[in-house]
């Protein structure tokens, strides 16, 4: 059974194969937005301040 791969994915694979220098740029971009160090204390504060979601978020009554 063949695994589906979109045209965009094929294009990006071929393009990255032809432009290996872009791997470093890709890593820089990822580090800028996603790969951030995590602080356990901040995560605990976020968890403590979390408000439970309503069963039906569009309800107008509390």
Short mmCIF file of N, CA and C in Angstrom, two decimals:
data_model
loop_
_atom_site.label_atom_id
_atom_site.label_comp_id
_atom_site.label_asym_id
_atom_site.label_seq_id
_atom_site.Cartn_x
_atom_site.Cartn_y
_atom_site.Cartn_z
N UNK A 1 0.83 -1.17 0.00
CA UNK A 1 0.00 0.00 0.00
C UNK A 1 0.89 1.25 0.00
N UNK A 2 0.62 2.14 -0.90
CA UNK A 2 1.41 3.36 -1.01
C UNK A 2 0.93 4.39 0.01
N UNK A 3 1.87 5.14 0.56
CA UNK A 3 1.54 6.20 1.50
C UNK A 3 1.42 7.50 0.71
N UNK A 4 0.33 8.22 0.93
CA UNK A 4 0.09 9.46 0.21
C UNK A 4 1.07 10.54 0.66
N UNK A 5 1.57 11.30 -0.32
CA UNK A 5 2.43 12.44 -0.04
C UNK A 5 1.95 13.57 -0.95
N UNK A 6 1.64 14.71 -0.34
CA UNK A 6 1.08 15.82 -1.11
C UNK A 6 2.12 16.39 -2.07
N UNK A 7 1.64 17.12 -3.06
CA UNK A 7 2.53 17.77 -4.01
C UNK A 7 3.43 18.78 -3.31
N UNK A 8 2.87 19.45 -2.34
CA UNK A 8 3.67 20.44 -1.59
C UNK A 8 4.81 19.76 -0.84
N UNK A 9 4.51 18.64 -0.20
CA UNK A 9 5.54 17.91 0.54
C UNK A 9 6.63 17.43 -0.40
N UNK A 10 6.25 16.91 -1.55
CA UNK A 10 7.23 16.47 -2.54
C UNK A 10 8.11 17.63 -2.99
N UNK A 11 7.46 18.76 -3.27
CA UNK A 11 8.20 19.94 -3.70
C UNK A 11 9.20 20.36 -2.63
N UNK A 12 8.75 20.42 -1.37
CA UNK A 12 9.64 20.86 -0.30
C UNK A 12 10.80 19.89 -0.09
N UNK A 13 10.55 18.59 -0.20
CA UNK A 13 11.63 17.61 -0.06
C UNK A 13 12.68 17.82 -1.16
N UNK A 14 12.21 17.96 -2.39
CA UNK A 14 13.14 18.16 -3.52
C UNK A 14 13.89 19.48 -3.37
N UNK A 15 13.18 20.52 -2.97
CA UNK A 15 13.80 21.83 -2.83
C UNK A 15 14.87 21.82 -1.74
N UNK A 16 14.57 21.17 -0.61
CA UNK A 16 15.55 21.09 0.47
C UNK A 16 16.75 20.23 0.07
N UNK A 17 16.52 19.22 -0.76
CA UNK A 17 17.65 18.42 -1.26
C UNK A 17 18.56 19.25 -2.15
N UNK A 18 17.97 20.16 -2.93
CA UNK A 18 18.75 21.01 -3.83
C UNK A 18 19.39 22.19 -3.11
N UNK A 19 18.86 22.56 -1.95
CA UNK A 19 19.35 23.72 -1.20
C UNK A 19 19.66 23.33 0.24
N UNK A 20 20.70 22.54 0.46
CA UNK A 20 21.00 22.06 1.82
C UNK A 20 21.35 23.19 2.80
N UNK A 21 21.78 24.33 2.30
CA UNK A 21 22.12 25.45 3.18
C UNK A 21 20.89 25.99 3.91
N UNK A 22 19.72 25.71 3.38
CA UNK A 22 18.49 26.20 4.01
C UNK A 22 18.16 25.46 5.30
N UNK A 23 18.79 24.33 5.55
CA UNK A 23 18.55 23.59 6.80
C UNK A 23 18.92 24.47 8.01
N UNK A 24 20.02 25.21 7.91
CA UNK A 24 20.43 26.08 9.00
C UNK A 24 19.43 27.21 9.20
N UNK A 25 18.94 27.78 8.11
CA UNK A 25 17.94 28.84 8.21
C UNK A 25 16.65 28.29 8.84
N UNK A 26 16.31 27.08 8.48
CA UNK A 26 15.13 26.44 9.03
C UNK A 26 15.30 26.26 10.55
N UNK A 27 16.47 25.84 10.97
CA UNK A 27 16.74 25.66 12.40
C UNK A 27 16.69 27.00 13.13
N UNK A 28 17.22 28.05 12.52
CA UNK A 28 17.18 29.38 13.14
C UNK A 28 15.75 29.85 13.32
N UNK A 29 14.93 29.66 12.29
CA UNK A 29 13.53 30.07 12.37
C UNK A 29 12.77 29.28 13.42
N UNK A 30 13.03 28.01 13.48
CA UNK A 30 12.37 27.18 14.49
C UNK A 30 12.78 27.61 15.89
N UNK A 31 14.06 27.88 16.09
CA UNK A 31 14.54 28.30 17.40
C UNK A 31 13.93 29.65 17.80
N UNK A 32 13.69 30.49 16.82
CA UNK A 32 13.12 31.81 17.09
C UNK A 32 11.70 31.71 17.63
N UNK A 33 10.92 30.77 17.11
CA UNK A 33 9.51 30.70 17.47
C UNK A 33 9.13 29.56 18.40
N UNK A 34 9.74 28.39 18.27
CA UNK A 34 9.25 27.22 19.01
C UNK A 34 10.20 26.67 20.05
N UNK A 35 11.46 26.57 19.75
CA UNK A 35 12.39 25.91 20.67
C UNK A 35 12.84 26.87 21.76
N UNK A 36 12.01 27.03 22.75
CA UNK A 36 12.29 27.93 23.86
C UNK A 36 12.55 27.12 25.12
N UNK A 37 13.45 27.60 25.97
CA UNK A 37 13.66 26.90 27.24
C UNK A 37 12.40 26.99 28.10
N UNK A 38 12.11 25.93 28.80
CA UNK A 38 10.92 25.88 29.64
C UNK A 38 11.29 26.15 31.09
N UNK A 39 10.45 26.91 31.77
CA UNK A 39 10.65 27.22 33.18
C UNK A 39 9.56 26.50 33.97
N UNK A 40 9.96 25.61 34.86
CA UNK A 40 9.00 24.80 35.61
C UNK A 40 8.11 25.66 36.50
N UNK A 41 8.66 26.69 37.12
CA UNK A 41 7.86 27.55 38.00
C UNK A 41 6.78 28.28 37.21
N UNK A 42 7.12 28.80 36.06
CA UNK A 42 6.13 29.48 35.22
C UNK A 42 5.04 28.52 34.79
N UNK A 43 5.41 27.30 34.44
CA UNK A 43 4.42 26.30 34.04
C UNK A 43 3.47 25.98 35.19
N UNK A 44 4.00 25.90 36.42
CA UNK A 44 3.14 25.66 37.59
C UNK A 44 2.17 26.82 37.80
N UNK A 45 2.65 28.05 37.61
CA UNK A 45 1.78 29.22 37.76
C UNK A 45 0.66 29.20 36.71
N UNK A 46 1.00 28.86 35.48
CA UNK A 46 -0.02 28.77 34.43
C UNK A 46 -1.06 27.72 34.78
N UNK A 47 -0.60 26.56 35.27
CA UNK A 47 -1.51 25.47 35.61
C UNK A 47 -2.42 25.89 36.77
N UNK A 48 -1.88 26.59 37.75
CA UNK A 48 -2.67 27.02 38.92
C UNK A 48 -3.72 28.05 38.52
N UNK A 49 -3.44 28.86 37.52
CA UNK A 49 -4.36 29.90 37.11
C UNK A 49 -5.35 29.50 36.05
N UNK A 50 -5.32 28.25 35.66
CA UNK A 50 -6.20 27.78 34.59
C UNK A 50 -7.66 27.73 35.06
N UNK A 51 -8.54 28.24 34.25
CA UNK A 51 -9.98 28.24 34.56
C UNK A 51 -10.63 27.13 33.75
N UNK A 52 -11.44 26.29 34.40
CA UNK A 52 -12.07 25.19 33.66
C UNK A 52 -13.03 25.72 32.59
N UNK A 53 -13.05 25.04 31.48
CA UNK A 53 -13.93 25.43 30.38
C UNK A 53 -15.37 25.02 30.68
N UNK A 54 -16.30 25.79 30.16
CA UNK A 54 -17.72 25.45 30.31
C UNK A 54 -18.05 24.27 29.39
N UNK A 55 -19.08 23.54 29.76
CA UNK A 55 -19.50 22.41 28.93
C UNK A 55 -19.98 22.89 27.57
N UNK A 56 -20.66 24.02 27.55
CA UNK A 56 -21.13 24.59 26.30
C UNK A 56 -20.67 26.05 26.26
N UNK A 57 -19.62 26.34 25.50
CA UNK A 57 -19.00 27.67 25.57
C UNK A 57 -19.88 28.81 25.06
N UNK A 58 -20.96 28.52 24.33
CA UNK A 58 -21.79 29.58 23.77
C UNK A 58 -22.98 29.90 24.65
N UNK A 59 -23.07 29.29 25.81
CA UNK A 59 -24.17 29.56 26.72
C UNK A 59 -24.07 31.01 27.23
N UNK A 60 -25.19 31.70 27.31
CA UNK A 60 -25.17 33.10 27.75
C UNK A 60 -25.36 33.20 29.26
N UNK A 61 -25.79 32.14 29.91
CA UNK A 61 -25.97 32.16 31.36
C UNK A 61 -24.75 31.56 32.03
N UNK A 62 -24.45 32.05 33.22
CA UNK A 62 -23.27 31.56 33.95
C UNK A 62 -23.56 30.28 34.67
#
